[in-house]
Amino acid sequence: MQAIALTDQGQVRAYNEDSTKVVHNSLNEYLVIVADGMGGHQAGDVASALAVESMEMSWEEEKAGFRPGRAEAWLLHTIRKANETILAFSKEKPEYSGMGTTLVAAICTNEFITIGHVGDSRAYLFGDRVLDQKTSDHSLVNELVKSGQLSEEEAEDHPRKNVLLRAIGTDENVKVDVHTFEWDEKQSALFCSDGLTNKVSDRELEDVMNSDRSLHEKGTELIRLANEAGGEDNITVAIIENSSTSGSEGSC
């Protein structure tokens, strides 16, 4: 497999509250993480970094390989552990009280991909030239859309679009959505913060993923499009390709 992770401050924000990481083990299994922090300067960035670091530490301690059931259990446990880490840090340092982060993470093997998420950072699978969103935003506006109270068009510019119903680090009993999907060689997965999806349409995402660019070039182009559209938020993109090639192209 090949993977990249890129994050950008954007055009407006004075700092970057997003964090991302791609790590793999000797069995060519990958862990991909994207976290979008909230809580303001020196809070959101701390929360997202703590979540990523907590999961990465758990990954480094893991020696056995994964099957789907075990991958789902591992993601549930480690995301809840990240939640506990952020809550404990907030209690120790009152100045960080109220901070939190979205999180989308995946264990990727050649046979399957298991995705866990909390909040409105997203995961997509890409195959047969079609991009398919596999996560459902834990946001107020998305719930209004699902209940028929808002159309998708009305949701685009809704004043409460950024109100989250779930986040990591804000509640002791965090609810995590976890799902496993089979995938084949040459399929890809895209993970991102809402700084990308609020500015780049599904059609544009699909066009970039369909291009002949390298993974790094695809990630860079997606960030460029978000910045070109205003870049009001931090932008994070991670892409992994299920291929026979081992190793990561690099990240920043």
CSV table of C-alpha atoms in Angstrom, one decimal:
chain,number,residue,atom,x,y,z
A,1,MET,CA,0.0,0.0,0.0
A,2,GLN,CA,0.9,3.6,-0.4
A,3,ALA,CA,-0.3,6.5,1.7
A,4,ILE,CA,0.2,10.3,2.3
A,5,ALA,CA,-1.0,12.7,4.9
A,6,LEU,CA,-1.0,16.5,4.4
A,7,THR,CA,-2.3,19.4,6.5
A,8,ASP,CA,-2.5,23.1,5.7
A,9,GLN,CA,-3.2,26.2,7.8
A,10,GLY,CA,-5.5,27.6,5.2
A,11,GLN,CA,-5.9,31.2,4.1
A,12,VAL,CA,-7.5,32.8,7.2
A,13,ARG,CA,-6.7,30.9,10.4
A,14,ALA,CA,-3.7,32.1,12.4
A,15,TYR,CA,-2.8,28.6,13.4
A,16,ASN,CA,-3.5,25.0,12.5
A,17,GLU,CA,-5.8,22.9,14.8
A,18,ASP,CA,-5.8,19.8,12.6
A,19,SER,CA,-3.5,16.8,13.1
A,20,THR,CA,-2.9,13.8,11.0
A,21,LYS,CA,-0.7,10.7,10.8
A,22,VAL,CA,-0.1,7.6,8.7
A,23,VAL,CA,1.8,4.7,10.3
A,24,HIS,CA,2.3,1.1,9.2
A,25,ASN,CA,3.7,-2.1,10.7
A,26,SER,CA,5.8,-5.0,9.4
A,27,LEU,CA,2.7,-6.8,8.1
A,28,ASN,CA,1.9,-3.9,5.7
A,29,GLU,CA,-1.1,-2.9,7.8
A,30,TYR,CA,-1.7,0.8,8.0
A,31,LEU,CA,-3.3,3.2,10.5
A,32,VAL,CA,-4.6,6.5,9.1
A,33,ILE,CA,-5.7,9.3,11.4
A,34,VAL,CA,-7.3,12.7,10.8
A,35,ALA,CA,-8.3,14.9,13.7
A,36,ASP,CA,-9.8,18.4,13.6
A,37,GLY,CA,-9.4,20.2,16.9
A,38,MET,CA,-11.8,22.7,18.5
A,39,GLY,CA,-11.6,25.1,21.4
A,40,GLY,CA,-9.5,27.9,20.1
A,41,HIS,CA,-5.8,28.8,20.2
A,42,GLN,CA,-3.7,26.4,22.3
A,43,ALA,CA,-6.7,24.2,22.8
A,44,GLY,CA,-8.0,22.7,19.6
A,45,ASP,CA,-4.5,22.0,18.3
A,46,VAL,CA,-3.6,20.3,21.7
A,47,ALA,CA,-6.7,18.1,21.6
A,48,SER,CA,-6.1,16.9,18.0
A,49,ALA,CA,-2.4,16.3,18.7
A,50,LEU,CA,-3.2,14.3,21.9
A,51,ALA,CA,-5.7,12.2,20.0
A,52,VAL,CA,-3.3,11.3,17.2
A,53,GLU,CA,-0.4,10.7,19.7
A,54,SER,CA,-2.6,8.5,21.9
A,55,MET,CA,-3.6,6.3,18.9
A,56,GLU,CA,-0.1,6.2,17.5
A,57,MET,CA,1.3,5.0,20.8
A,58,SER,CA,-1.3,2.2,21.0
A,59,TRP,CA,-0.4,1.2,17.4
A,60,GLU,CA,3.3,1.0,18.2
A,61,GLU,CA,2.5,-1.3,21.2
A,62,GLU,CA,0.5,-3.7,18.9
A,63,LYS,CA,2.3,-6.8,17.7
A,64,ALA,CA,-0.4,-9.0,16.3
A,65,GLY,CA,-2.1,-8.7,12.9
A,66,PHE,CA,-5.7,-7.7,12.3
A,67,ARG,CA,-8.9,-9.4,11.2
A,68,PRO,CA,-12.1,-7.3,10.8
A,69,GLY,CA,-13.5,-8.1,14.3
A,70,ARG,CA,-10.3,-7.4,16.0
A,71,ALA,CA,-9.8,-4.2,14.0
A,72,GLU,CA,-13.2,-2.9,15.1
A,73,ALA,CA,-12.6,-3.7,18.7
A,74,TRP,CA,-9.1,-2.1,18.6
A,75,LEU,CA,-10.4,1.2,17.1
A,76,LEU,CA,-13.3,1.4,19.6
A,77,HIS,CA,-10.8,0.8,22.5
A,78,THR,CA,-8.1,3.2,21.3
A,79,ILE,CA,-10.5,6.0,20.3
A,80,ARG,CA,-12.1,5.8,23.7
A,81,LYS,CA,-8.6,5.8,25.3
A,82,ALA,CA,-7.8,9.0,23.3
A,83,ASN,CA,-11.0,10.5,24.7
A,84,GLU,CA,-9.9,9.7,28.2
A,85,THR,CA,-6.5,11.2,27.6
A,86,ILE,CA,-7.9,14.5,26.4
A,87,LEU,CA,-10.4,14.7,29.3
A,88,ALA,CA,-7.7,14.0,31.8
A,89,PHE,CA,-5.4,16.7,30.3
A,90,SER,CA,-8.3,19.2,30.5
A,91,LYS,CA,-8.9,18.4,34.1
A,92,GLU,CA,-5.2,18.9,34.9
A,93,LYS,CA,-5.0,22.2,33.0
A,94,PRO,CA,-8.1,24.3,33.4
A,95,GLU,CA,-7.0,26.6,30.6
A,96,TYR,CA,-7.7,23.8,28.2
A,97,SER,CA,-11.2,23.1,29.6
A,98,GLY,CA,-13.7,22.5,26.9
A,99,MET,CA,-11.3,21.5,24.1
A,100,GLY,CA,-12.1,18.6,21.9
A,101,THR,CA,-11.5,17.2,18.4
A,102,THR,CA,-13.2,15.3,15.6
A,103,LEU,CA,-11.5,12.0,14.7
A,104,VAL,CA,-11.6,9.7,11.7
A,105,ALA,CA,-9.2,6.7,11.8
A,106,ALA,CA,-8.9,3.5,9.8
A,107,ILE,CA,-7.0,0.3,10.0
A,108,CYS,CA,-6.2,-0.7,6.4
A,109,THR,CA,-5.1,-4.1,5.2
A,110,ASN,CA,-5.0,-5.6,1.7
A,111,GLU,CA,-8.3,-7.3,2.3
A,112,PHE,CA,-10.4,-4.8,4.3
A,113,ILE,CA,-10.5,-1.4,5.7
A,114,THR,CA,-12.1,-0.6,9.2
A,115,ILE,CA,-13.1,2.9,9.8
A,116,GLY,CA,-13.9,4.6,13.2
A,117,HIS,CA,-15.1,8.1,13.5
A,118,VAL,CA,-16.5,10.8,15.8
A,119,GLY,CA,-17.6,14.2,14.5
A,120,ASP,CA,-17.6,15.6,11.0
A,121,SER,CA,-14.2,14.6,9.6
A,122,ARG,CA,-14.9,12.1,6.8
A,123,ALA,CA,-13.8,8.9,5.1
A,124,TYR,CA,-14.5,8.0,1.5
A,125,LEU,CA,-13.7,4.9,-0.6
A,126,PHE,CA,-12.8,5.3,-4.2
A,127,GLY,CA,-13.1,2.6,-6.8
A,128,ASP,CA,-14.4,2.2,-10.4
A,129,ARG,CA,-13.9,5.9,-10.8
A,130,VAL,CA,-16.6,6.6,-8.1
A,131,LEU,CA,-16.1,8.3,-4.7
A,132,ASP,CA,-18.4,6.9,-2.0
A,133,GLN,CA,-18.7,8.6,1.4
A,134,LYS,CA,-18.6,6.0,4.2
A,135,THR,CA,-19.0,8.2,7.3
A,136,SER,CA,-22.1,10.2,8.3
A,137,ASP,CA,-21.3,13.6,10.0
A,138,HIS,CA,-22.2,13.8,13.7
A,139,SER,CA,-23.5,17.4,13.3
A,140,LEU,CA,-26.7,19.2,14.0
A,141,VAL,CA,-27.2,20.1,10.3
A,142,ASN,CA,-26.7,16.6,9.1
A,143,GLU,CA,-29.3,15.3,11.6
A,144,LEU,CA,-31.7,18.0,10.3
A,145,VAL,CA,-31.1,16.8,6.7
A,146,LYS,CA,-31.6,13.1,7.6
A,147,SER,CA,-34.9,14.0,9.4
A,148,GLY,CA,-36.1,15.9,6.3
A,149,GLN,CA,-36.1,19.3,8.1
A,150,LEU,CA,-33.4,20.7,5.8
A,151,SER,CA,-32.5,20.0,2.2
A,152,GLU,CA,-28.9,19.4,1.3
A,153,GLU,CA,-28.8,22.7,-0.5
A,154,GLU,CA,-30.1,24.5,2.6
A,155,ALA,CA,-27.6,22.7,4.8
A,156,GLU,CA,-24.6,24.1,2.7
A,157,ASP,CA,-25.0,27.6,4.1
A,158,HIS,CA,-26.8,26.9,7.4
A,159,PRO,CA,-25.6,29.3,10.2
A,160,ARG,CA,-25.2,26.3,12.6
A,161,LYS,CA,-23.3,24.1,10.2
A,162,ASN,CA,-20.3,23.8,12.5
A,163,VAL,CA,-22.3,22.6,15.5
A,164,LEU,CA,-21.2,19.0,16.4
A,165,LEU,CA,-23.2,16.5,18.2
A,166,ARG,CA,-20.2,14.3,19.0
A,167,ALA,CA,-16.5,15.0,19.6
A,168,ILE,CA,-13.5,13.4,21.3
A,169,GLY,CA,-12.6,14.9,24.7
A,170,THR,CA,-15.9,16.6,25.6
A,171,ASP,CA,-17.8,13.7,27.2
A,172,GLU,CA,-16.8,10.7,29.2
A,173,ASN,CA,-19.1,8.4,27.3
A,174,VAL,CA,-18.1,9.0,23.7
A,175,LYS,CA,-20.1,7.2,21.0
A,176,VAL,CA,-17.9,5.9,18.2
A,177,ASP,CA,-19.2,4.7,14.8
A,178,VAL,CA,-17.1,1.7,13.5
A,179,HIS,CA,-17.6,-0.1,10.2
A,180,THR,CA,-15.6,-2.5,8.1
A,181,PHE,CA,-15.6,-2.7,4.2
A,182,GLU,CA,-13.9,-5.0,1.8
A,183,TRP,CA,-11.7,-3.4,-0.7
A,184,ASP,CA,-9.7,-4.6,-3.7
A,185,GLU,CA,-6.3,-3.7,-5.1
A,186,LYS,CA,-6.2,-0.3,-6.8
A,187,GLN,CA,-9.1,1.1,-4.7
A,188,SER,CA,-8.2,4.1,-2.5
A,189,ALA,CA,-9.5,5.8,0.6
A,190,LEU,CA,-9.7,9.5,1.3
A,191,PHE,CA,-9.8,11.0,4.8
A,192,CYS,CA,-10.3,14.7,5.5
A,193,SER,CA,-11.3,17.4,7.8
A,194,ASP,CA,-14.3,19.6,7.0
A,195,GLY,CA,-11.9,22.3,5.9
A,196,LEU,CA,-11.8,20.4,2.6
A,197,THR,CA,-15.4,19.2,2.2
A,198,ASN,CA,-16.9,22.6,3.1
A,199,LYS,CA,-15.0,24.1,0.1
A,200,VAL,CA,-14.6,21.3,-2.5
A,201,SER,CA,-17.6,19.6,-4.0
A,202,ASP,CA,-17.9,15.8,-4.3
A,203,ARG,CA,-17.5,16.1,-8.0
A,204,GLU,CA,-14.3,18.0,-7.6
A,205,LEU,CA,-13.0,15.4,-5.1
A,206,GLU,CA,-13.9,12.6,-7.6
A,207,ASP,CA,-12.2,14.4,-10.5
A,208,VAL,CA,-8.9,14.7,-8.5
A,209,MET,CA,-9.1,11.1,-7.3
A,210,ASN,CA,-9.7,10.0,-11.0
A,211,SER,CA,-6.6,11.9,-12.2
A,212,ASP,CA,-3.3,10.4,-13.1
A,213,ARG,CA,-1.5,12.4,-10.4
A,214,SER,CA,0.6,10.7,-7.7
A,215,LEU,CA,-1.0,10.4,-4.2
A,216,HIS,CA,1.1,13.4,-3.0
A,217,GLU,CA,0.0,15.4,-6.0
A,218,LYS,CA,-3.7,14.5,-5.4
A,219,GLY,CA,-3.5,15.6,-1.8
A,220,THR,CA,-1.7,18.9,-2.8
A,221,GLU,CA,-4.3,19.6,-5.4
A,222,LEU,CA,-7.2,19.1,-3.0
A,223,ILE,CA,-5.7,21.5,-0.6
A,224,ARG,CA,-5.1,24.0,-3.4
A,225,LEU,CA,-8.7,23.8,-4.4
A,226,ALA,CA,-9.9,24.4,-0.8
A,227,ASN,CA,-7.6,27.4,-0.4
A,228,GLU,CA,-8.6,28.8,-3.8
A,229,ALA,CA,-12.3,28.6,-2.7
A,230,GLY,CA,-11.5,30.7,0.4
A,231,GLY,CA,-9.5,28.5,2.7
A,232,GLU,CA,-11.3,29.8,5.8
A,233,ASP,CA,-10.5,26.7,7.8
A,234,ASN,CA,-7.5,24.4,8.3
A,235,ILE,CA,-7.4,21.7,5.6
A,236,THR,CA,-6.2,18.1,6.1
A,237,VAL,CA,-6.1,15.3,3.6
A,238,ALA,CA,-4.9,11.7,3.9
A,239,ILE,CA,-5.1,9.2,1.1
A,240,ILE,CA,-4.2,5.5,1.1
A,241,GLU,CA,-4.1,3.3,-2.0
A,242,ASN,CA,-4.6,-0.5,-1.8
A,243,SER,CA,-1.8,-1.7,-4.1
A,244,SER,CA,1.0,-4.2,-4.1
A,245,THR,CA,3.5,-1.5,-3.5
A,246,SER,CA,4.7,-1.2,0.1
A,247,GLY,CA,5.6,2.0,1.9
A,248,SER,CA,4.5,5.6,2.2
A,249,GLU,CA,5.1,8.4,-0.3
A,250,GLY,CA,5.7,10.8,2.6
A,251,SER,CA,3.7,13.3,4.6
A,252,CYS,CA,3.9,16.8,6.0
